[in-house]
PDB file of C-alpha atoms in Angstrom:
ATOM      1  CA  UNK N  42      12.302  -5.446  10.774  1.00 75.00           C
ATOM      2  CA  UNK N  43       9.989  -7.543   8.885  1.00 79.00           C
ATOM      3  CA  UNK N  44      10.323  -7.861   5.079  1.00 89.00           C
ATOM      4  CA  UNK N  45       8.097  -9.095   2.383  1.00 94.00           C
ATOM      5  CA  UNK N  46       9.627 -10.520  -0.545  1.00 95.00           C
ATOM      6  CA  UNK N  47       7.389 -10.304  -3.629  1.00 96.00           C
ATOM      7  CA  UNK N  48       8.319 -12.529  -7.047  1.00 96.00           C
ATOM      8  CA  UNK N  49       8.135 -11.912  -9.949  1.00 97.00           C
ATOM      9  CA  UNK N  50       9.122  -8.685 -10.297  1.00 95.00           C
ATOM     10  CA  UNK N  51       7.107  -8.841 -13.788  1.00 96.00           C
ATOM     11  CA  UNK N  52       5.462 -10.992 -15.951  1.00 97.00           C
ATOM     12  CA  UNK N  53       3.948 -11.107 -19.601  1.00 97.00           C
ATOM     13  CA  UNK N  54       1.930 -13.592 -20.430  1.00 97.00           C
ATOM     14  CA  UNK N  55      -0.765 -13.988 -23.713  1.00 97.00           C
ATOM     15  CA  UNK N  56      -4.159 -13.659 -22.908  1.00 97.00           C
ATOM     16  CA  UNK N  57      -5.704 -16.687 -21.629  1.00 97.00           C
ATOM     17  CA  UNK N  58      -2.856 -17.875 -20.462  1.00 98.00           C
ATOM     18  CA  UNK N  59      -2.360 -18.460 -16.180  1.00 98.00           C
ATOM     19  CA  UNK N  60      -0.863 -15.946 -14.064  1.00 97.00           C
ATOM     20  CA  UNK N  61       0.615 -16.242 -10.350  1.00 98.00           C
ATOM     21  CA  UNK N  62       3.052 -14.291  -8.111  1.00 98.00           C
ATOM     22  CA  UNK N  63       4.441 -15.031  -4.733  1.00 98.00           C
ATOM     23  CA  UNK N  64       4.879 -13.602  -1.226  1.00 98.00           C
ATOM     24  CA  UNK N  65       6.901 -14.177   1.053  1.00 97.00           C
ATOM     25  CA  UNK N  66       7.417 -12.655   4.690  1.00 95.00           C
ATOM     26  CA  UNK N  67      10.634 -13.283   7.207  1.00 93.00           C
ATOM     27  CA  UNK N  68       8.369 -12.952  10.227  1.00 92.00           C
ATOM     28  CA  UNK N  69       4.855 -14.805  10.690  1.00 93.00           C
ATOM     29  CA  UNK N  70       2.023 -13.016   9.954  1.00 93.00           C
ATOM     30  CA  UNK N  71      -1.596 -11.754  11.232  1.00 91.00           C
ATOM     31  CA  UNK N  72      -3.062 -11.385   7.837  1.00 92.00           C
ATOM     32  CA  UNK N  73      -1.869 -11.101   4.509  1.00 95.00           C
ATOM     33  CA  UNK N  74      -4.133  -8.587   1.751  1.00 95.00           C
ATOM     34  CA  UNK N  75      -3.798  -8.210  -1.415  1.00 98.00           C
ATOM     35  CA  UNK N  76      -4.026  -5.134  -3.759  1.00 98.00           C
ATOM     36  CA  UNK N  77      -4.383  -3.958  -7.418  1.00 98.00           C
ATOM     37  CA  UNK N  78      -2.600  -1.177  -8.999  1.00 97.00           C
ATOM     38  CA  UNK N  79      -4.352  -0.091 -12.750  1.00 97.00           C
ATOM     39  CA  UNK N  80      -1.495   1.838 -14.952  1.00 95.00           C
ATOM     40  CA  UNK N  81      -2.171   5.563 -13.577  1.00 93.00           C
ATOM     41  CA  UNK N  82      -3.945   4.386 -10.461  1.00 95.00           C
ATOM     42  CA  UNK N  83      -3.608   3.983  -7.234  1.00 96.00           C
ATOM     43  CA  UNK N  84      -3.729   0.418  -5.300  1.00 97.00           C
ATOM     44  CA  UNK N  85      -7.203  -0.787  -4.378  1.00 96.00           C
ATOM     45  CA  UNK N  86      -7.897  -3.503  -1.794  1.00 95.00           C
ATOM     46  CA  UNK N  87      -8.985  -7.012  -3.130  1.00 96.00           C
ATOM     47  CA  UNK N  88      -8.728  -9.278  -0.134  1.00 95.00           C
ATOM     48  CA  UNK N  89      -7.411 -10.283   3.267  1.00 94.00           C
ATOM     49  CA  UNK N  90      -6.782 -13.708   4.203  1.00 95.00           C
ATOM     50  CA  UNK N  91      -6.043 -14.449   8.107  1.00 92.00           C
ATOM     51  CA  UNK N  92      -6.457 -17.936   8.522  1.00 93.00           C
ATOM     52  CA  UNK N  93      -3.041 -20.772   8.235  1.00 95.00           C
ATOM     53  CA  UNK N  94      -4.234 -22.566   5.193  1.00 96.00           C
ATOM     54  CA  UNK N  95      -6.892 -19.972   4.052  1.00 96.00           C
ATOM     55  CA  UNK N  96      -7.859 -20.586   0.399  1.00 98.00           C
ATOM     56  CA  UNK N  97     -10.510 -17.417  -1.312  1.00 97.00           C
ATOM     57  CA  UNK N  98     -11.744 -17.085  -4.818  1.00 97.00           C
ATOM     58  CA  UNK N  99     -12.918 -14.078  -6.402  1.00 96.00           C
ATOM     59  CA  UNK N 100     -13.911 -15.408  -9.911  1.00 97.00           C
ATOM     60  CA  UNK N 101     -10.674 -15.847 -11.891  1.00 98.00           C
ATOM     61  CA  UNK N 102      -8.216 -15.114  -8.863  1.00 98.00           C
ATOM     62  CA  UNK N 103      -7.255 -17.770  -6.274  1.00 98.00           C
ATOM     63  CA  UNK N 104      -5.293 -16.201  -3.267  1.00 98.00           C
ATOM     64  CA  UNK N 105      -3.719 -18.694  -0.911  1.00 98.00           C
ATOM     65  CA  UNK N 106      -2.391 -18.229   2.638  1.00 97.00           C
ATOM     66  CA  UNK N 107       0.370 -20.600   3.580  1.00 97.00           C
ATOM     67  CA  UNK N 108      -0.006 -22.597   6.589  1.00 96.00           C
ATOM     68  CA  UNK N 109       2.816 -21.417   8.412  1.00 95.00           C
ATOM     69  CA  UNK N 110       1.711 -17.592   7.837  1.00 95.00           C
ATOM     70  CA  UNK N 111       4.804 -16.830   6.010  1.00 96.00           C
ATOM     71  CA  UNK N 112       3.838 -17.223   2.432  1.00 97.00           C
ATOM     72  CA  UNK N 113       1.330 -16.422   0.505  1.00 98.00           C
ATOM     73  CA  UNK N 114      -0.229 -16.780  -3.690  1.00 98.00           C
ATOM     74  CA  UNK N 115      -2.261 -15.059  -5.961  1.00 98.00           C
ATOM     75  CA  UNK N 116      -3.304 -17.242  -8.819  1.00 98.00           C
ATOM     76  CA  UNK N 117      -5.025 -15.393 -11.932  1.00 98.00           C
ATOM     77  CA  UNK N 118      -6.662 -18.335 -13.997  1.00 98.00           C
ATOM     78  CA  UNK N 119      -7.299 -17.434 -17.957  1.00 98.00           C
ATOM     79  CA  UNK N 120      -6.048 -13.855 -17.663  1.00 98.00           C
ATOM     80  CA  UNK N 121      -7.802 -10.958 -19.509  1.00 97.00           C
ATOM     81  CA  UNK N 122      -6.771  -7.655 -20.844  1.00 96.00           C
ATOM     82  CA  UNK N 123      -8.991  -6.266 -17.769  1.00 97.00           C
ATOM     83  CA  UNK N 124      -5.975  -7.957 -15.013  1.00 98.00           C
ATOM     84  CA  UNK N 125      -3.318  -5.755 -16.443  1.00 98.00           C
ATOM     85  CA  UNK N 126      -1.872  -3.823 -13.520  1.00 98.00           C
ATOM     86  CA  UNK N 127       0.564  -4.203 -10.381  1.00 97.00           C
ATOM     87  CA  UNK N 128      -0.057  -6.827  -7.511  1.00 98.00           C
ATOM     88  CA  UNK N 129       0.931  -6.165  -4.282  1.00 97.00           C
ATOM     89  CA  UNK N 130       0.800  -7.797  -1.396  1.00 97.00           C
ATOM     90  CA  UNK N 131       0.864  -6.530   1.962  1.00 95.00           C
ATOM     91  CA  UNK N 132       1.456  -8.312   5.539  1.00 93.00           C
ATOM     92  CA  UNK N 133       0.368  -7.525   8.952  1.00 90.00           C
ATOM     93  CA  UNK N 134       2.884  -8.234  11.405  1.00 85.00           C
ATOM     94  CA  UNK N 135       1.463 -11.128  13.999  1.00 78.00           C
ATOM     95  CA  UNK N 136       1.352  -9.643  17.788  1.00 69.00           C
ATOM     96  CA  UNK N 137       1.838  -6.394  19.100  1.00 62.00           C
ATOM     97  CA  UNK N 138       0.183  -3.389  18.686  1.00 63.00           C
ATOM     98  CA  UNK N 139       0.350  -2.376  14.626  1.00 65.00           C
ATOM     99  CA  UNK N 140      -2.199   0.266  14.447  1.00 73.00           C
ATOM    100  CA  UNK N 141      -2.902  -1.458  10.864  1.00 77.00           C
ATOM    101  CA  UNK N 142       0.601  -0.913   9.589  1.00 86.00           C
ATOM    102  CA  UNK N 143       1.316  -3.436   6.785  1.00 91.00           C
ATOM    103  CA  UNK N 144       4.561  -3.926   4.892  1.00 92.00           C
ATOM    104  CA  UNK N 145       4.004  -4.180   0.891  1.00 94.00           C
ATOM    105  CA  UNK N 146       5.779  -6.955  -0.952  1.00 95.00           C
ATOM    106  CA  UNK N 147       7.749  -4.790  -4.144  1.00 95.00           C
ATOM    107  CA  UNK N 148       4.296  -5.569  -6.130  1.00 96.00           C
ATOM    108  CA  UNK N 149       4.279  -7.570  -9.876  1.00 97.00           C
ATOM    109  CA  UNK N 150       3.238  -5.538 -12.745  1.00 97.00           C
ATOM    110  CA  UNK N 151       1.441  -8.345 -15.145  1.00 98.00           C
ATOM    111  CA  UNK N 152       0.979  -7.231 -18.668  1.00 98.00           C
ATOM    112  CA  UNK N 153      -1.045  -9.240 -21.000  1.00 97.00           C
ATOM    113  CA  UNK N 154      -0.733  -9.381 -24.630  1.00 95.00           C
ATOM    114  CA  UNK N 155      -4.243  -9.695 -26.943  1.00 91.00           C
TER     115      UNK N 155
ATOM    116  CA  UNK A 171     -17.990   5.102   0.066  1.00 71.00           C
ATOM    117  CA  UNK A 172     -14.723   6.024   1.646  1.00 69.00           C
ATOM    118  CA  UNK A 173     -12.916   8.808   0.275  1.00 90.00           C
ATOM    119  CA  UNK A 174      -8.995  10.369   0.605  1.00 96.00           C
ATOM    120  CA  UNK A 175      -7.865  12.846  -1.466  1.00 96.00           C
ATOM    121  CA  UNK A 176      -4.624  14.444  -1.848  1.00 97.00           C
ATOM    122  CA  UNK A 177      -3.678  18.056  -2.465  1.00 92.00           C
ATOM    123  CA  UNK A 178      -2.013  17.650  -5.882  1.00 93.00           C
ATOM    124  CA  UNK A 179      -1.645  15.193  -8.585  1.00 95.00           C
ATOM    125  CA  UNK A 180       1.483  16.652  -9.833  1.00 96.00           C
ATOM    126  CA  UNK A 181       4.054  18.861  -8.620  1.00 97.00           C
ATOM    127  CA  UNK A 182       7.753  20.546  -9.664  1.00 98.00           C
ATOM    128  CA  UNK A 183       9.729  21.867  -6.984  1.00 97.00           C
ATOM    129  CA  UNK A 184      13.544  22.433  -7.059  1.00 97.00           C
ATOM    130  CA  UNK A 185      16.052  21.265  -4.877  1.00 98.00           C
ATOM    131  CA  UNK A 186      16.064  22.777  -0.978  1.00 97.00           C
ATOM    132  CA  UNK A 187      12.305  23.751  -1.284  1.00 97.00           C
ATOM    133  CA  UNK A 188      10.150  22.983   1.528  1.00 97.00           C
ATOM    134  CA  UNK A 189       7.273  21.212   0.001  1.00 97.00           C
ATOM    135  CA  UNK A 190       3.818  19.993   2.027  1.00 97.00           C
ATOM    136  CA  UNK A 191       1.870  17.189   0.215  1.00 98.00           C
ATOM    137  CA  UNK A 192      -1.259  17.003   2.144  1.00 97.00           C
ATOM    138  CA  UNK A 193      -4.009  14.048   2.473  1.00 97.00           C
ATOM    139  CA  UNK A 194      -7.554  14.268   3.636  1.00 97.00           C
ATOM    140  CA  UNK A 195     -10.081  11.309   4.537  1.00 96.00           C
ATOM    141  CA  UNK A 196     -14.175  11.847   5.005  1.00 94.00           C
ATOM    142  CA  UNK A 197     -14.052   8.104   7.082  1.00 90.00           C
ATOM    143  CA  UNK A 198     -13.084   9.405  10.423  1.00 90.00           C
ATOM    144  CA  UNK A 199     -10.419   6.738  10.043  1.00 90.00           C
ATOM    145  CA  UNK A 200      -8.052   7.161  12.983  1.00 89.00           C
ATOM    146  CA  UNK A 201      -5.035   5.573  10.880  1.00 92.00           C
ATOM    147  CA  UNK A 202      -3.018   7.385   8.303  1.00 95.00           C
ATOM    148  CA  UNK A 203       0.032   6.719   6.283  1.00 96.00           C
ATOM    149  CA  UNK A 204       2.671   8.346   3.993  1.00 98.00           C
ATOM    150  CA  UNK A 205       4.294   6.166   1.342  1.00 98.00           C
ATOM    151  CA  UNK A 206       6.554   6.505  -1.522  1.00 97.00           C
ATOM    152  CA  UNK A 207       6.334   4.362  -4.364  1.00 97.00           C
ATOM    153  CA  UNK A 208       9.354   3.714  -6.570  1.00 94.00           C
ATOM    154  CA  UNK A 209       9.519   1.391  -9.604  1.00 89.00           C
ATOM    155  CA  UNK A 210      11.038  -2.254  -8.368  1.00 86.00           C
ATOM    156  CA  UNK A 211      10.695  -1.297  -4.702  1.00 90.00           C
ATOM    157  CA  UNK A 212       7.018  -1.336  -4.020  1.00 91.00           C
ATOM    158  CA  UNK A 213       5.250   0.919  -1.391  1.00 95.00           C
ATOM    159  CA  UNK A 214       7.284   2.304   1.231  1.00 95.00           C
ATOM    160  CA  UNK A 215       6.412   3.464   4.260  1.00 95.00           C
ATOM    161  CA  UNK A 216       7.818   6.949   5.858  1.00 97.00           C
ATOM    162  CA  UNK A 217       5.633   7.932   8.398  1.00 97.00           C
ATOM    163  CA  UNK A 218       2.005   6.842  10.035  1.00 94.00           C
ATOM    164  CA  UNK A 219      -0.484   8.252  12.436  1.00 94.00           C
ATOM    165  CA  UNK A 220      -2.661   6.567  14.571  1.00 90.00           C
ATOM    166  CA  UNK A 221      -4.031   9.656  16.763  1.00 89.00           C
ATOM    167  CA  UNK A 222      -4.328  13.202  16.254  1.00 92.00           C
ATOM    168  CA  UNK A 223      -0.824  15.082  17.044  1.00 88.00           C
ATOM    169  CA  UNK A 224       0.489  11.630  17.306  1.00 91.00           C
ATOM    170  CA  UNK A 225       3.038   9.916  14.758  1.00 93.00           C
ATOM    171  CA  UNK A 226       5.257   6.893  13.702  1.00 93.00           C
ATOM    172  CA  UNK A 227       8.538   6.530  11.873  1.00 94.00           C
ATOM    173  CA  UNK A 228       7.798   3.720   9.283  1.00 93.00           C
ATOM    174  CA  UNK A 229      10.954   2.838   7.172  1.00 92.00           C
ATOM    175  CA  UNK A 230      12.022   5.577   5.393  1.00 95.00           C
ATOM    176  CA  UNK A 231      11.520   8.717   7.225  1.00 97.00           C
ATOM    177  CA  UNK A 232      14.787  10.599   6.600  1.00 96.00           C
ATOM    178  CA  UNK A 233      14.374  13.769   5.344  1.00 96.00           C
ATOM    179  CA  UNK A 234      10.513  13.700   6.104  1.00 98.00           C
ATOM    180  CA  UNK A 235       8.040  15.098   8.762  1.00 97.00           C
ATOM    181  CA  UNK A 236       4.652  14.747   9.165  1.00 97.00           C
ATOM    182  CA  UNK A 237       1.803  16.854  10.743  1.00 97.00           C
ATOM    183  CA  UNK A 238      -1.419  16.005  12.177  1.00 96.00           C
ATOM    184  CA  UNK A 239      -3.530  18.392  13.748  1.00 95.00           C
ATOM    185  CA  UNK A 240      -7.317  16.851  12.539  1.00 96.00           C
ATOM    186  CA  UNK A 241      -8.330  13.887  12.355  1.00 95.00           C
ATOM    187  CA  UNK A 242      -9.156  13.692   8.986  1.00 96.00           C
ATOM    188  CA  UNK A 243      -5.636  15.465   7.861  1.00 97.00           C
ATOM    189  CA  UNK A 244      -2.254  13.945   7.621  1.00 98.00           C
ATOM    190  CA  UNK A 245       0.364  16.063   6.172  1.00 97.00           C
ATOM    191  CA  UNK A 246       3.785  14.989   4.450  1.00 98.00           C
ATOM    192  CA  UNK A 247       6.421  17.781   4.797  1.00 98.00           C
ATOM    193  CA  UNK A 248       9.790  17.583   2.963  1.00 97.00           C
ATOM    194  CA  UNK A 249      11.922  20.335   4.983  1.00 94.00           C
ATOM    195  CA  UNK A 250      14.395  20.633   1.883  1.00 97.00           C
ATOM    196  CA  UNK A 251      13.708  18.715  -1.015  1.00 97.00           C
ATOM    197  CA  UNK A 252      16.626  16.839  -2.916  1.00 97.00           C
ATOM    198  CA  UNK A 253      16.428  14.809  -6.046  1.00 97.00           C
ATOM    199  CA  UNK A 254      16.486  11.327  -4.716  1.00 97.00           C
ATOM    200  CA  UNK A 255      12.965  12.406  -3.082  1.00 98.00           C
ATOM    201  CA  UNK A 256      11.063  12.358  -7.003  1.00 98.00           C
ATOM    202  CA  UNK A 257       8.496  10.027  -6.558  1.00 98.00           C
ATOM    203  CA  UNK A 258       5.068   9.145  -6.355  1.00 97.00           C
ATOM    204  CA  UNK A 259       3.425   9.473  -3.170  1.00 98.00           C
ATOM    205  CA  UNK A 260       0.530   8.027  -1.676  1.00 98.00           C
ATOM    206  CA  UNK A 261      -1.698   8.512   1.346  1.00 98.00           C
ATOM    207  CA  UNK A 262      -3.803   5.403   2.880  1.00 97.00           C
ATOM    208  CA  UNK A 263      -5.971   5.760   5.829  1.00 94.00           C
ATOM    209  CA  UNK A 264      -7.608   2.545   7.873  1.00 90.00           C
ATOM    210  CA  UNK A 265      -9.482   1.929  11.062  1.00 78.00           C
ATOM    211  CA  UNK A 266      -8.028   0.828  13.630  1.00 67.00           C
ATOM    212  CA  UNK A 267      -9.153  -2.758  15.421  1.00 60.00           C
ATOM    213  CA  UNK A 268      -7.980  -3.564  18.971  1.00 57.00           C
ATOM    214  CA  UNK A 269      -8.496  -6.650  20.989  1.00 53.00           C
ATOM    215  CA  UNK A 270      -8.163 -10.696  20.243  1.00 51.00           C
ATOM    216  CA  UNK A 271     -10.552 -10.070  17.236  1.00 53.00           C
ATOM    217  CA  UNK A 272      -7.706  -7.501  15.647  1.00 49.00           C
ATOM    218  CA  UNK A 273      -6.181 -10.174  13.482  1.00 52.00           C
ATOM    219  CA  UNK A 274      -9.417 -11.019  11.537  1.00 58.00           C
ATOM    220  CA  UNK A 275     -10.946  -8.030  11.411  1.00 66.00           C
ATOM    221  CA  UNK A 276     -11.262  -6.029   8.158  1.00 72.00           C
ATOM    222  CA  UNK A 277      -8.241  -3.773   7.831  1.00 80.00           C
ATOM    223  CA  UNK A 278      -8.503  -2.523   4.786  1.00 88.00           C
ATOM    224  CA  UNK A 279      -6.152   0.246   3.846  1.00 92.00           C
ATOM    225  CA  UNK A 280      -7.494   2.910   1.591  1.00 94.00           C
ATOM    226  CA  UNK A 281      -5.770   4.865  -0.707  1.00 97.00           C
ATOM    227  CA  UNK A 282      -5.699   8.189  -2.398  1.00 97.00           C
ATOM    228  CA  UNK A 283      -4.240   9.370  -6.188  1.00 97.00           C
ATOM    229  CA  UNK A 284      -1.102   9.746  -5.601  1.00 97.00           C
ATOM    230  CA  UNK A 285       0.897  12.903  -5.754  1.00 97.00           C
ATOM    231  CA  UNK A 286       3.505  12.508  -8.340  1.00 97.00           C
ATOM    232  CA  UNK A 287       6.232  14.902  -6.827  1.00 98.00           C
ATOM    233  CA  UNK A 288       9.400  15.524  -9.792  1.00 98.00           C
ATOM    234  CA  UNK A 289      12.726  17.740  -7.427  1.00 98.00           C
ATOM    235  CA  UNK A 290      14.742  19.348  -9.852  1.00 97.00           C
TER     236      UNK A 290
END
């Protein structure tokens, strides 16, 4: 079945500094979205990318869809207390009927230090 | 906004109880799905639903059923609970998009709490 690889598994960086974490799927892809996890929260959707190439800002955070559908980035530029949490990815297999079934990469859990 | 709640945030049950964890959406989303979320291994998925009284294996169902009898209600059943099922576990619900416009349509999945379920 299809499987999403997610890396790193964590990562601590100083505030300010750049943040990113990878995705990557053994099967092509439909779409690729994104999610947030606060400590004590549940995951809340930040974006979908569908298109090969696809490149989407949201302020800080640059997510990236690779052109052969298989990969995927989230870049977090200047990071801030506020980011702390778990990133997950999540990728729609390409064809078939899914009925909006996504596999989840095994998430990043960023912490940032004041 | 779109709302899914689950039955309990918490729960203790010992080993070979049946346990329900239930989920309910006000979207009329026809999607719903069970995961478990484990530290390292991200968000599983155990069962889905895309129709009333109709139902998926996702990845993990052993030891797991699942009811749905309304729309807006999926249930998670653990028939006899064991240790290695302590976890959290979340609900989601979506819409469902058919058709050559499926693949860039908004699919967002939406989630509730989390029941945080500890077998002893």
């Amino acid at each position: 079945g299809q499987q999403v690889m997610q890396i790193p598994q964590y990562q601590h960086v100083q505030e300010g500094e750049d943040f990113t974490t990878y995705c990557n799927s053994s099967t092509t892809l439909s779409n690729i979205q994104w999610y947030k996890q606060r400590p004590g929260g549940h995951p809340v959707f930040l974006i979908q990318l569908v298109k090969s190439g696809e490149v989407k800002k949201q302020k800080r955070l640059t997510f990236q869809f690779g052109e052969a559908k298989k990969n995927s980035s989230l870049h977090i530029t200047a990071t801030q207390t506020t980011d702390v949490g778990t990133y997950f990815c999540a990728g729609k297999g390409a064809g078939g009927t899914s009925y909006g079934k996504l596999t989840f990469g095994q998430g990043t859990i960023l912490t940032v230090h004041p | 906004d779109v709302k899914v709640t689950q039955s309990s945030r918490y729960l203790v049950k010992r080993t070979g109880e049946k346990v329900f964890l239930e989920c309910v959406q006000d979207m009329d989303h026809e999607n719903m799905f069970w995961y478990r979320q484990d530290p390292g291994l991200g968000l599983r998925l155990i069962y889905f639903s895309y129709d009333v009284k109709m139902k998926e294996k996702g990845d993990i169902p052993e030891g797991y059923s699942v009811s749905r009898e309304k729309k807006e209600r999926f249930s998670l059943i653990l028939e006899s609970a064991s240790t290695n099922q302590t976890s959290m576990y979340l609900c989601a619900s979506t819409t469902v998009w058919t058709g050559t416009l499926a693949g860039n349509a908004q699919e967002t999945q939406y989630f509730g709490p989390g029941t945080r379920l500890l077998v002893l």
